mmCIF file of C-alpha atoms and ligand atoms in Angstrom:
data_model
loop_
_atom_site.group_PDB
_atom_site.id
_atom_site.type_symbol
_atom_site.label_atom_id
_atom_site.label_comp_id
_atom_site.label_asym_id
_atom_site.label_seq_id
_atom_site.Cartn_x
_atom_site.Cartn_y
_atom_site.Cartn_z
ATOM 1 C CA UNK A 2 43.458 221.453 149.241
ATOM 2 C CA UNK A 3 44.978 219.177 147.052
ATOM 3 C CA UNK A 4 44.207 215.213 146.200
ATOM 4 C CA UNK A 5 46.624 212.861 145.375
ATOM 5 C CA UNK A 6 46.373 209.942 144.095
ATOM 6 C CA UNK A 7 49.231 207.301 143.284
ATOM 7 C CA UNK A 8 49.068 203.648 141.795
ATOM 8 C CA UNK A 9 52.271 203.105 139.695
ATOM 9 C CA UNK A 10 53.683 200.082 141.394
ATOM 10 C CA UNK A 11 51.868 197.709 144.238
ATOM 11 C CA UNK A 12 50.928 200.434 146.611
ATOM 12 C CA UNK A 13 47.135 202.051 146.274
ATOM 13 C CA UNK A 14 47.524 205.422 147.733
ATOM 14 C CA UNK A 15 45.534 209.162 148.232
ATOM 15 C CA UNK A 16 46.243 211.849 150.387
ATOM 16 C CA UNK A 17 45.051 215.491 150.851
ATOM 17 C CA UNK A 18 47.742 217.985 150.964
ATOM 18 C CA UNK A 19 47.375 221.245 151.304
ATOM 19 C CA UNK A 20 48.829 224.695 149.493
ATOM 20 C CA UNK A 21 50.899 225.165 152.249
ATOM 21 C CA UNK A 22 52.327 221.605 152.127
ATOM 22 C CA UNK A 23 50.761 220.116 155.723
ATOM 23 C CA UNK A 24 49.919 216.214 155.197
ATOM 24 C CA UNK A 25 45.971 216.420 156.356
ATOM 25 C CA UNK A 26 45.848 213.024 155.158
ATOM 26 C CA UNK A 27 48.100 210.300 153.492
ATOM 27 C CA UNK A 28 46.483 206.980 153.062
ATOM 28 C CA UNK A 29 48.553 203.820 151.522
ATOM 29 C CA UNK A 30 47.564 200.395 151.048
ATOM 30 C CA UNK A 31 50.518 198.045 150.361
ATOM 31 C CA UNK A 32 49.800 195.280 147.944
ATOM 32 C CA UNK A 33 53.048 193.688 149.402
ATOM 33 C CA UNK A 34 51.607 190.597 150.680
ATOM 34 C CA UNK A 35 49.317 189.993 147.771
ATOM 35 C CA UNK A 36 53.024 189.877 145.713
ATOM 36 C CA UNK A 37 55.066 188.564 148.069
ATOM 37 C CA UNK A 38 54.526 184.459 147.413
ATOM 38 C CA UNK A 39 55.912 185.443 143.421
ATOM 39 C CA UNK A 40 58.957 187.369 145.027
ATOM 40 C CA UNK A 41 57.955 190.345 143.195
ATOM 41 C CA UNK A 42 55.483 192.466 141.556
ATOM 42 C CA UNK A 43 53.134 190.966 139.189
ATOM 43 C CA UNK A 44 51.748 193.553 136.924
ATOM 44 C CA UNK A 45 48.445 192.083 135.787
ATOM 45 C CA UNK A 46 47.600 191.080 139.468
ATOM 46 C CA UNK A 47 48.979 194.503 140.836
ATOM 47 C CA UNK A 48 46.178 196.770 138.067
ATOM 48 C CA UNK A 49 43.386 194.634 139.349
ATOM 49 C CA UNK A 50 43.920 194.950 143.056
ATOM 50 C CA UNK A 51 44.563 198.485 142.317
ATOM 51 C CA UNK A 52 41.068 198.587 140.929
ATOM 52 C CA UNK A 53 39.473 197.475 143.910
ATOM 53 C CA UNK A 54 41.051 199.457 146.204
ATOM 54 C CA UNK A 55 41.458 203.122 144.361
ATOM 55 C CA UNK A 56 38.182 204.322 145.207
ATOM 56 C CA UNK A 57 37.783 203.159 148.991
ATOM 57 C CA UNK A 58 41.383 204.594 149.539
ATOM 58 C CA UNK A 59 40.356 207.976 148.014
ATOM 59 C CA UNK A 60 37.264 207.814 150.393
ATOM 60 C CA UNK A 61 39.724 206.852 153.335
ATOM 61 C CA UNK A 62 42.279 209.339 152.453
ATOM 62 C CA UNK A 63 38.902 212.119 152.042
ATOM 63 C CA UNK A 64 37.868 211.136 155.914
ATOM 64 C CA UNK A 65 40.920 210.930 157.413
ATOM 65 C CA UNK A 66 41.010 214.682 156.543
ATOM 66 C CA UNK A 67 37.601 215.263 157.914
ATOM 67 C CA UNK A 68 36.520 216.993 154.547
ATOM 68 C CA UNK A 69 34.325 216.279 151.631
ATOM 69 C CA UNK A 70 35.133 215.887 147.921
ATOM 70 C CA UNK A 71 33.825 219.607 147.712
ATOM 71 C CA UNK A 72 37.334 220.971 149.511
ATOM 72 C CA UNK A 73 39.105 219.546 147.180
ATOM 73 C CA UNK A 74 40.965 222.230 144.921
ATOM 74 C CA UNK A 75 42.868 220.486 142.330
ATOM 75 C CA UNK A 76 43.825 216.785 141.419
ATOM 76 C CA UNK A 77 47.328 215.049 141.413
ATOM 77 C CA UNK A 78 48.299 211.514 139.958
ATOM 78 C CA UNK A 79 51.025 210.151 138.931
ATOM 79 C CA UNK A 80 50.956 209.620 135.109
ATOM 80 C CA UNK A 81 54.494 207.869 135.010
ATOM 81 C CA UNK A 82 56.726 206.424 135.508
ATOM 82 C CA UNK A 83 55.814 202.988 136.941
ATOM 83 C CA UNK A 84 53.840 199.896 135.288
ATOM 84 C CA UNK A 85 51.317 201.176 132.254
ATOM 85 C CA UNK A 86 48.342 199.046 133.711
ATOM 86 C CA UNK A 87 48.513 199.951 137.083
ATOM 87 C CA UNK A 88 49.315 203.967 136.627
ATOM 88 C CA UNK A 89 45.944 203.580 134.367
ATOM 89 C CA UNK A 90 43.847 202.576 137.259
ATOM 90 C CA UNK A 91 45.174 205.754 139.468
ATOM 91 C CA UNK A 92 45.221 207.777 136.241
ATOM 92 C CA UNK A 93 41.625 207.219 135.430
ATOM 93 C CA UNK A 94 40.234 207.575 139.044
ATOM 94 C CA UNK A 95 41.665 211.041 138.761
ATOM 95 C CA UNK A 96 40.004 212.425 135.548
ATOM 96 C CA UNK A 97 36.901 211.053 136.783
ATOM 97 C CA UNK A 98 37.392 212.671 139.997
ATOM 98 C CA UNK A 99 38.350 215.913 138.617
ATOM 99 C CA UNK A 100 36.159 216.074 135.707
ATOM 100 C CA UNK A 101 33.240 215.492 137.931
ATOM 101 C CA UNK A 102 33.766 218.401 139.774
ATOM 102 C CA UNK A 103 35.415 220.614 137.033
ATOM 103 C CA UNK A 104 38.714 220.726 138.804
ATOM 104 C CA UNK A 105 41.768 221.156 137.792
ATOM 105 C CA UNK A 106 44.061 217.871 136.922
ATOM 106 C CA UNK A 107 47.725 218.109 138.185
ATOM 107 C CA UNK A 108 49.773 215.256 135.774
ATOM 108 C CA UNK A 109 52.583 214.259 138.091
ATOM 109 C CA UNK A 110 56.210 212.510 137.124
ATOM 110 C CA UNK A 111 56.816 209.712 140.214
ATOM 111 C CA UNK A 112 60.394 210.672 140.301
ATOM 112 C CA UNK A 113 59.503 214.192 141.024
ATOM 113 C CA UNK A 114 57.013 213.460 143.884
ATOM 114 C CA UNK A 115 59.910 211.346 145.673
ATOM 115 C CA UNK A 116 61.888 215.153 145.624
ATOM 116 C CA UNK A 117 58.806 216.895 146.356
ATOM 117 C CA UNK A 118 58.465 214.962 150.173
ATOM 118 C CA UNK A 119 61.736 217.428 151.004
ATOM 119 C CA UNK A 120 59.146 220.256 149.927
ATOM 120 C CA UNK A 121 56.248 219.249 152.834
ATOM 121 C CA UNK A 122 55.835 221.222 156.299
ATOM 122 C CA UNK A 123 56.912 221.663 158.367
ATOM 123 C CA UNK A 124 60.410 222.443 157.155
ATOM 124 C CA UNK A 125 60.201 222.672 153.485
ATOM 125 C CA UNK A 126 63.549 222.509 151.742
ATOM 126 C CA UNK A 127 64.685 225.396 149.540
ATOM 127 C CA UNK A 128 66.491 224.492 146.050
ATOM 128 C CA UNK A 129 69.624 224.198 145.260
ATOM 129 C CA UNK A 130 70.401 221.264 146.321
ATOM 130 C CA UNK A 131 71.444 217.625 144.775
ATOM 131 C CA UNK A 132 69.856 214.902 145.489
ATOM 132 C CA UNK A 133 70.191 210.836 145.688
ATOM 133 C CA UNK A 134 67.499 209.636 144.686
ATOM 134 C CA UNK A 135 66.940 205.772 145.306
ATOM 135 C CA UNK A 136 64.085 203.471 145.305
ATOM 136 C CA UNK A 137 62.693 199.465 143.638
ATOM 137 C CA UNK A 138 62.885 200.986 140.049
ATOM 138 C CA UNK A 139 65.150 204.091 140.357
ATOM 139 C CA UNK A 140 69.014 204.857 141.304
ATOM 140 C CA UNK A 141 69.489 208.350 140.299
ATOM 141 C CA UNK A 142 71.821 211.256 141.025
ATOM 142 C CA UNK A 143 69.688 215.004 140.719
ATOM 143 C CA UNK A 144 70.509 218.432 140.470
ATOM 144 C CA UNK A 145 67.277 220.366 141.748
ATOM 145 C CA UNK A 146 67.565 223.916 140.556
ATOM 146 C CA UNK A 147 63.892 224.596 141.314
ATOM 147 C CA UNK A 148 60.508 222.582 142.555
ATOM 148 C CA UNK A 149 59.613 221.862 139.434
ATOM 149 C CA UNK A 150 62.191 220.250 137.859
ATOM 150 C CA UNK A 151 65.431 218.422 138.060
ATOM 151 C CA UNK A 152 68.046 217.530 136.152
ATOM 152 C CA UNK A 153 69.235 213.921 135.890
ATOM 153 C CA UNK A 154 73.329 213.767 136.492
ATOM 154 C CA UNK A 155 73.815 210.067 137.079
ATOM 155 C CA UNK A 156 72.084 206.627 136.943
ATOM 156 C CA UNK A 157 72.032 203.075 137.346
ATOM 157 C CA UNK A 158 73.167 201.097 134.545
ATOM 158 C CA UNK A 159 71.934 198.097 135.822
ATOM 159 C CA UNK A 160 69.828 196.960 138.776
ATOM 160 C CA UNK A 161 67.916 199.868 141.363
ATOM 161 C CA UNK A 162 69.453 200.344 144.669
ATOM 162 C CA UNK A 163 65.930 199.169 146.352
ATOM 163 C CA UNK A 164 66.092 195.854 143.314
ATOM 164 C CA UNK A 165 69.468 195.061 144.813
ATOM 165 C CA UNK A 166 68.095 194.475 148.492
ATOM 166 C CA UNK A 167 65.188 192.972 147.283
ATOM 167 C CA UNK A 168 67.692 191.018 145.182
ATOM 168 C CA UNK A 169 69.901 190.118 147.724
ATOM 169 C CA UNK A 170 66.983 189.206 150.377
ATOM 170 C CA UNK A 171 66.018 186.977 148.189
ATOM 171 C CA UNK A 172 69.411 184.838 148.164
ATOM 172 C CA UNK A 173 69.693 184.844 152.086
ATOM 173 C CA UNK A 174 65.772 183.194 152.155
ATOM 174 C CA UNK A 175 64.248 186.692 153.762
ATOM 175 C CA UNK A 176 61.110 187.969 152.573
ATOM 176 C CA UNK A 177 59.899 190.645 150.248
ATOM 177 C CA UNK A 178 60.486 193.208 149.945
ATOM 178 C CA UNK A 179 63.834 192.852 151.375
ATOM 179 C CA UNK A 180 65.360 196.346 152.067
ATOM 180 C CA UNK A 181 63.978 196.681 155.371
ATOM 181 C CA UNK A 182 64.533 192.838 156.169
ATOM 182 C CA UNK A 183 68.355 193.546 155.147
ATOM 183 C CA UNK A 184 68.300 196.374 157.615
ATOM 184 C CA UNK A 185 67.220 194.806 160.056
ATOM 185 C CA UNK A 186 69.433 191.875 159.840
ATOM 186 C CA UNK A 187 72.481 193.667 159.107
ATOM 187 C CA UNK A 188 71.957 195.518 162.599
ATOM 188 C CA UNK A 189 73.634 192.028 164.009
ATOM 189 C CA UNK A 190 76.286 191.242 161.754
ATOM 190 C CA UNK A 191 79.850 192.176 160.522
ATOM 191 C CA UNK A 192 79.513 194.651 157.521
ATOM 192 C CA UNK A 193 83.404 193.595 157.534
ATOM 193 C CA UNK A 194 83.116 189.886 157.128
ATOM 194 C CA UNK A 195 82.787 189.624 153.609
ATOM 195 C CA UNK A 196 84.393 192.063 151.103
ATOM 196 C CA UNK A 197 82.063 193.095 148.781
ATOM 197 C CA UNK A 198 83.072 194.973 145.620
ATOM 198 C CA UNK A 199 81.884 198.616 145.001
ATOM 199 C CA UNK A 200 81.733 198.743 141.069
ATOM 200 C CA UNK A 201 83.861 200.861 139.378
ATOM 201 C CA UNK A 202 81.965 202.922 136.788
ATOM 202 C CA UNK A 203 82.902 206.034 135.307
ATOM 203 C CA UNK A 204 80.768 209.724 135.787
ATOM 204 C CA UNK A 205 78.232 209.725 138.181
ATOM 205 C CA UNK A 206 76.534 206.582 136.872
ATOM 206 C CA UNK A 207 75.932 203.181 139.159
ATOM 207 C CA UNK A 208 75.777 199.289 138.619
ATOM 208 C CA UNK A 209 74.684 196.996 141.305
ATOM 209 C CA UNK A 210 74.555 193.671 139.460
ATOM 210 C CA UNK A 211 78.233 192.817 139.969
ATOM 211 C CA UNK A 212 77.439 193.040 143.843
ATOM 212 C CA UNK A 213 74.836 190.622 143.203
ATOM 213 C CA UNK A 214 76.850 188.251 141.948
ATOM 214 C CA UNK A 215 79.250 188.386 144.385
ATOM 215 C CA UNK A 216 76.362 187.468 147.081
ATOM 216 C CA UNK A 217 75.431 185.036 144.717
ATOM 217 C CA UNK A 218 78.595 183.224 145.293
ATOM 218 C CA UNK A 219 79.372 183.988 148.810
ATOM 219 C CA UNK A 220 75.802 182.000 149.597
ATOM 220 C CA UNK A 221 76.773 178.963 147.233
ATOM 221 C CA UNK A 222 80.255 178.515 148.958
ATOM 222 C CA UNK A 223 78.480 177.842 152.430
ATOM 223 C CA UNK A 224 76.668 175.084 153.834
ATOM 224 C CA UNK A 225 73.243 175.495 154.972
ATOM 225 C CA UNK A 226 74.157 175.795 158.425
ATOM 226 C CA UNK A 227 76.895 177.988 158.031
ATOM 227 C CA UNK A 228 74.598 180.281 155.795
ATOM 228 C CA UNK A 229 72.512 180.320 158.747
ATOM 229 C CA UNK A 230 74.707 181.600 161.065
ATOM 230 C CA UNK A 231 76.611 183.713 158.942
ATOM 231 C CA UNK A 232 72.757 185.347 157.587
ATOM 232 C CA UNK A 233 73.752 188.509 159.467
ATOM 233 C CA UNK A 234 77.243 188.631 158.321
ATOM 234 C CA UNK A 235 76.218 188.385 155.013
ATOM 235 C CA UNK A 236 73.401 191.050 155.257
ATOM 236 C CA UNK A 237 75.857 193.855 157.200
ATOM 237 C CA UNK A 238 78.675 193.308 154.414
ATOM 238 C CA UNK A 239 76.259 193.792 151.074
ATOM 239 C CA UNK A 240 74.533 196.778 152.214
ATOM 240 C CA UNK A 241 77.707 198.620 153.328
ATOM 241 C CA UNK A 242 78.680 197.951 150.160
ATOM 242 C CA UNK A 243 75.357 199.227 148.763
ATOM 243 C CA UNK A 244 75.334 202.555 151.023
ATOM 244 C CA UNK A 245 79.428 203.009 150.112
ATOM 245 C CA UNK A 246 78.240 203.043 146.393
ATOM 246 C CA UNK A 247 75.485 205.567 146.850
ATOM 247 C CA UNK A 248 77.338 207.594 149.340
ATOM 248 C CA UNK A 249 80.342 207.940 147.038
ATOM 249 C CA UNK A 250 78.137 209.032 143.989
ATOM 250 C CA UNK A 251 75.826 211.385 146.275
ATOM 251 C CA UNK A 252 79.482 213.235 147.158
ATOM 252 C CA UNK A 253 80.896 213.358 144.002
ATOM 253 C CA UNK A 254 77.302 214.685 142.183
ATOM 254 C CA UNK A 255 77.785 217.501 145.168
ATOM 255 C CA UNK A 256 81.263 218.270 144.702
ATOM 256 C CA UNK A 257 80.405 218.548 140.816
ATOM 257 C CA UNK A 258 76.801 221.171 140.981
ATOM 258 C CA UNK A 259 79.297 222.835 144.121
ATOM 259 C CA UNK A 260 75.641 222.475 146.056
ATOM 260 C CA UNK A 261 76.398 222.444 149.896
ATOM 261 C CA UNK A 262 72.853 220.598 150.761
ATOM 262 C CA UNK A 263 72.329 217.421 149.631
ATOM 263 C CA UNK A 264 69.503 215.177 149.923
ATOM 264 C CA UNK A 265 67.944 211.335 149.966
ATOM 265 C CA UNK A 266 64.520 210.681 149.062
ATOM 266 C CA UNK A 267 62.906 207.129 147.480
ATOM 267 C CA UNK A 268 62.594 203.783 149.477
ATOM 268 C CA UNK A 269 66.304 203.442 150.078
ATOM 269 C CA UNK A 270 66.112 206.365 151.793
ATOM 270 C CA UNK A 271 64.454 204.922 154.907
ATOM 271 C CA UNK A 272 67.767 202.462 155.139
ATOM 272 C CA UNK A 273 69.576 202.907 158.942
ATOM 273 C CA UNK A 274 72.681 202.517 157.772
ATOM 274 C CA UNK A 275 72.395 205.610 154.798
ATOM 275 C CA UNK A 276 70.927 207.994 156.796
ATOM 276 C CA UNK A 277 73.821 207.197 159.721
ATOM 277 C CA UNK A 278 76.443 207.637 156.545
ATOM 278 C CA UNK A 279 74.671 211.081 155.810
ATOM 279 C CA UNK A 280 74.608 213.033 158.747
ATOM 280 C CA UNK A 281 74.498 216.276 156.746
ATOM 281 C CA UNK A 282 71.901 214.967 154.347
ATOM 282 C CA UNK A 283 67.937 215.831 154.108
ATOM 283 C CA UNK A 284 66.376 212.959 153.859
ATOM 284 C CA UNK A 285 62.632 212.284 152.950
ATOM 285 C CA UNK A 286 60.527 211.758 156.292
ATOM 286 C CA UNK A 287 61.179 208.522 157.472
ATOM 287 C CA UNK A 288 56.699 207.897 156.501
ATOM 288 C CA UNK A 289 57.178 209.058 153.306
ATOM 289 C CA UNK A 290 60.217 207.259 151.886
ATOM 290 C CA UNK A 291 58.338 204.692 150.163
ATOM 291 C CA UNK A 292 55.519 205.243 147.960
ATOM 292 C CA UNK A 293 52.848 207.497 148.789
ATOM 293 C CA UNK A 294 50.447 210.009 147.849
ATOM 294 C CA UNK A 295 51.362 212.809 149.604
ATOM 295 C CA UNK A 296 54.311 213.218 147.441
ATOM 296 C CA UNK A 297 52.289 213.542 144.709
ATOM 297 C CA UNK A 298 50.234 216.157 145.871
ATOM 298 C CA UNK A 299 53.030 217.977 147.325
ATOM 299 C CA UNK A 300 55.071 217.576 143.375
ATOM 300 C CA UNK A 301 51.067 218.392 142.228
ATOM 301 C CA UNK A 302 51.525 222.310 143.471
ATOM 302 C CA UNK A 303 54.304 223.060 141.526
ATOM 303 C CA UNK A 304 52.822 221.082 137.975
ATOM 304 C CA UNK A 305 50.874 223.599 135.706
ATOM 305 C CA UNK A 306 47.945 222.032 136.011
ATOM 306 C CA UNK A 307 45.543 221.088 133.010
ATOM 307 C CA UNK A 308 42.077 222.204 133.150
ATOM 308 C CA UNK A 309 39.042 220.476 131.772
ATOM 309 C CA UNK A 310 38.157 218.983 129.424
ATOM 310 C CA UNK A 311 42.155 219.137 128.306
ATOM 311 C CA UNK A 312 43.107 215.911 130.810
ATOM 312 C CA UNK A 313 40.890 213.748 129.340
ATOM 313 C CA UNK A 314 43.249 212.355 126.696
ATOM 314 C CA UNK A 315 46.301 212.236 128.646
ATOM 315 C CA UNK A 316 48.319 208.761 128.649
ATOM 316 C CA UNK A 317 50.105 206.710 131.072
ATOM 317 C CA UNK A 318 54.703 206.213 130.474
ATOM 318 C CA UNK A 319 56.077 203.145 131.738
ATOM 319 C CA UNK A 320 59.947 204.455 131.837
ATOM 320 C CA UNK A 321 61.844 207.741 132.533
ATOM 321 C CA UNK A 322 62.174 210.318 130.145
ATOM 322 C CA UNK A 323 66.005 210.662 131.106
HETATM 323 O O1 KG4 B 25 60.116 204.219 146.510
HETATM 324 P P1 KG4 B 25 59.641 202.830 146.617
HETATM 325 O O2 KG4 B 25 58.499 202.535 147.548
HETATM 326 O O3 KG4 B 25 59.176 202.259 145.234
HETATM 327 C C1 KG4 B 25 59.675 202.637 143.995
HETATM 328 O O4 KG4 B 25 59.349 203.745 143.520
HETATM 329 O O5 KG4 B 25 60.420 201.794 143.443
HETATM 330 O O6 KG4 B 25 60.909 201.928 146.997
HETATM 331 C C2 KG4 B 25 60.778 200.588 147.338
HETATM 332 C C3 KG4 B 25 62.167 200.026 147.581
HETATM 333 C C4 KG4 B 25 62.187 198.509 147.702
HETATM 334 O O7 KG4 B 25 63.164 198.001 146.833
HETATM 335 C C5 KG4 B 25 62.571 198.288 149.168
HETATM 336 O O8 KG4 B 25 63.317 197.105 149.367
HETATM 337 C C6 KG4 B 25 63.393 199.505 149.473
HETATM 338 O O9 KG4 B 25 62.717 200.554 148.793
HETATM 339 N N1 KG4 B 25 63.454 199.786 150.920
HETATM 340 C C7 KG4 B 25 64.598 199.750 151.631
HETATM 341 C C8 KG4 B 25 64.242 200.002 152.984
HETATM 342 N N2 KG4 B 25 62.899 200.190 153.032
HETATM 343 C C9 KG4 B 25 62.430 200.053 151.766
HETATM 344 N N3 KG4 B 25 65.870 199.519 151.252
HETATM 345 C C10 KG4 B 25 66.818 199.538 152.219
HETATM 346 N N4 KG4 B 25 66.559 199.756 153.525
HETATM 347 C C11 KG4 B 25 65.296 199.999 153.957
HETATM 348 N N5 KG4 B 25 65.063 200.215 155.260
HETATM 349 ZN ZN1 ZN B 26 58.666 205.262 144.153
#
């Protein structure tokens, strides 16, 4: 049995996972609405909140399973990357946790739990593969060779997929975080209305900010009321031209490792319109596309884990070691 525990952004979460890979428990409390009236995530208010809820959500997690701290086999937390003040809070709950009992402390990369959902029962997905992988901070292109590790082909050189909804919420007036607002909206409208551009960039690499702009400009040319009726329009044109972008890349990564599976995993993931493009695809369970601790118990089985007293000096990393 395996704890995880994940704070890196605005969600609080812990789950028990076991060897196998079966959820027993996956508990996540969204900080959402506590960032929503700044239209994003404030850092300094994020590590506080994630202070008082870390140790209740580890209890939660703990009886949702129906088993006591005693079960528990090794520890897994994410240690990067994410937001240094808030992966602290998760980060520290963990060594306690772990050296209190004498366990063993799993130090897991976010990026990797994202791929490690595709690795959970009850149909655990066997590398090679390559793999989209899309979320608020990320936009990456992966080659998995193996479950513990992955090679980066292709990222964003700009804005994340997940920024660029929240982004582009934000100019039509919907709420935050705007992916799933966009989704839902664009379920009405035209995706044909308004032609968005799908930047041009060479490799595998993406950039979203030109899109942006383009939104941008189609909102300022319209009255209010026009804006209003044309909301949907707007919303079913930008993410086509959001899921064309990461289609396009996710093909052309495959056609390049020669992989014939190919995977989606990260918030983006749980978009309608890019798991319709993707019949063929994996994608990450529809629960665990956004962040989560289960994914970082699932990544913790296939970390070497460090045993005491050798965890107590490890750090937090804010960015990717691409
Ligand atoms: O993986 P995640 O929870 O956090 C990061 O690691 O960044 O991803 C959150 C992102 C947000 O930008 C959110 O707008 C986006 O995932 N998202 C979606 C949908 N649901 C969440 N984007 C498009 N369509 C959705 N249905
Ligand atoms: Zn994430």
């Amino acid at each position: 049995m395996i704890l995880g525990i994940e704070t890196s952004c605005d969600e609080t979460a812990a789950a028990v996972v076991s060897g196998e890979g079966e959820v027993v428990s996956s508990v996540v409390a969204s900080q959402a609405a506590l960032h929503a009236r700044y239209g994003g995530v404030v850092p300094e208010v994020a590590s506080r909140r994630h202070l008082e809820l870390v140790s209740p959500v580890v209890r939660a997690a703990l009886e949702d399973a129906g088993i006591e701290l005693e079960r528990i086999e090794r520890v897994g937390v994410t240690q990067g990357p994410g937001l240094v003040g808030a992966l602290l809070v998760g980060l520290s709950a963990a060594k306690a946790i772990a050296w209190a009992r004498g366990l063993p402390l799993a130090p897991v990369d976010h990026l990797h739990g994202h791929l490690a959902t595709l690795y959970l029962a009850p149909d655990p997905l066997e590398p090679p593969f390559t793999c989209l992988l899309a979320s608020g901070g990320h936009t990456l292109v992966l080659s998995v060779r193996d479950r513990g590790s992955f090679e980066v082909l292709g990222s964003t050189l700009d804005d994340a997929a997940g920024e660029a909804f929240d982004k582009g919420a934000r100019l039509l007036g919907l709420g935050y975080p705007g992916g799933a607002e966009i989704d839902r909206l664009a379920r009405d409208g035209d995706p044909d209305a308004f032609p968005f551009p799908v930047a041009r960039v060479a490799g595998l690499d993406f950039s979203f900010s030109g899109l942006k702009t383009a939104l941008l400009y189609a909102v300022r040319g319209l009255s209010e009321d026009e804006l209003a009726s044309r909301r949907a329009d707007l919303a079913a044109s930008y993410q086509q031209a959001i899921v064309r972008a990461l289609v396009g890349r996710l093909r052309a990564a495959a056609e390049q490792t020669g992989d014939s599976t190919v995977a989606v995993v990260g918030g983006v993931a749980a978009n309608s319109e890019l798991r319709a493009a993707l019949p063929d695809a994996r994608f990450a369970p529809l629960a665990l596309c956004t962040d989560n601790a289960a994914m970082i118990a699932s990544a913790a089985r296939f970390v070497r884990p460090l045993m005491p007293p050798d965890y107590l000096a490890l750090d937090a990393y804010s960015s990717a070691s691409l």
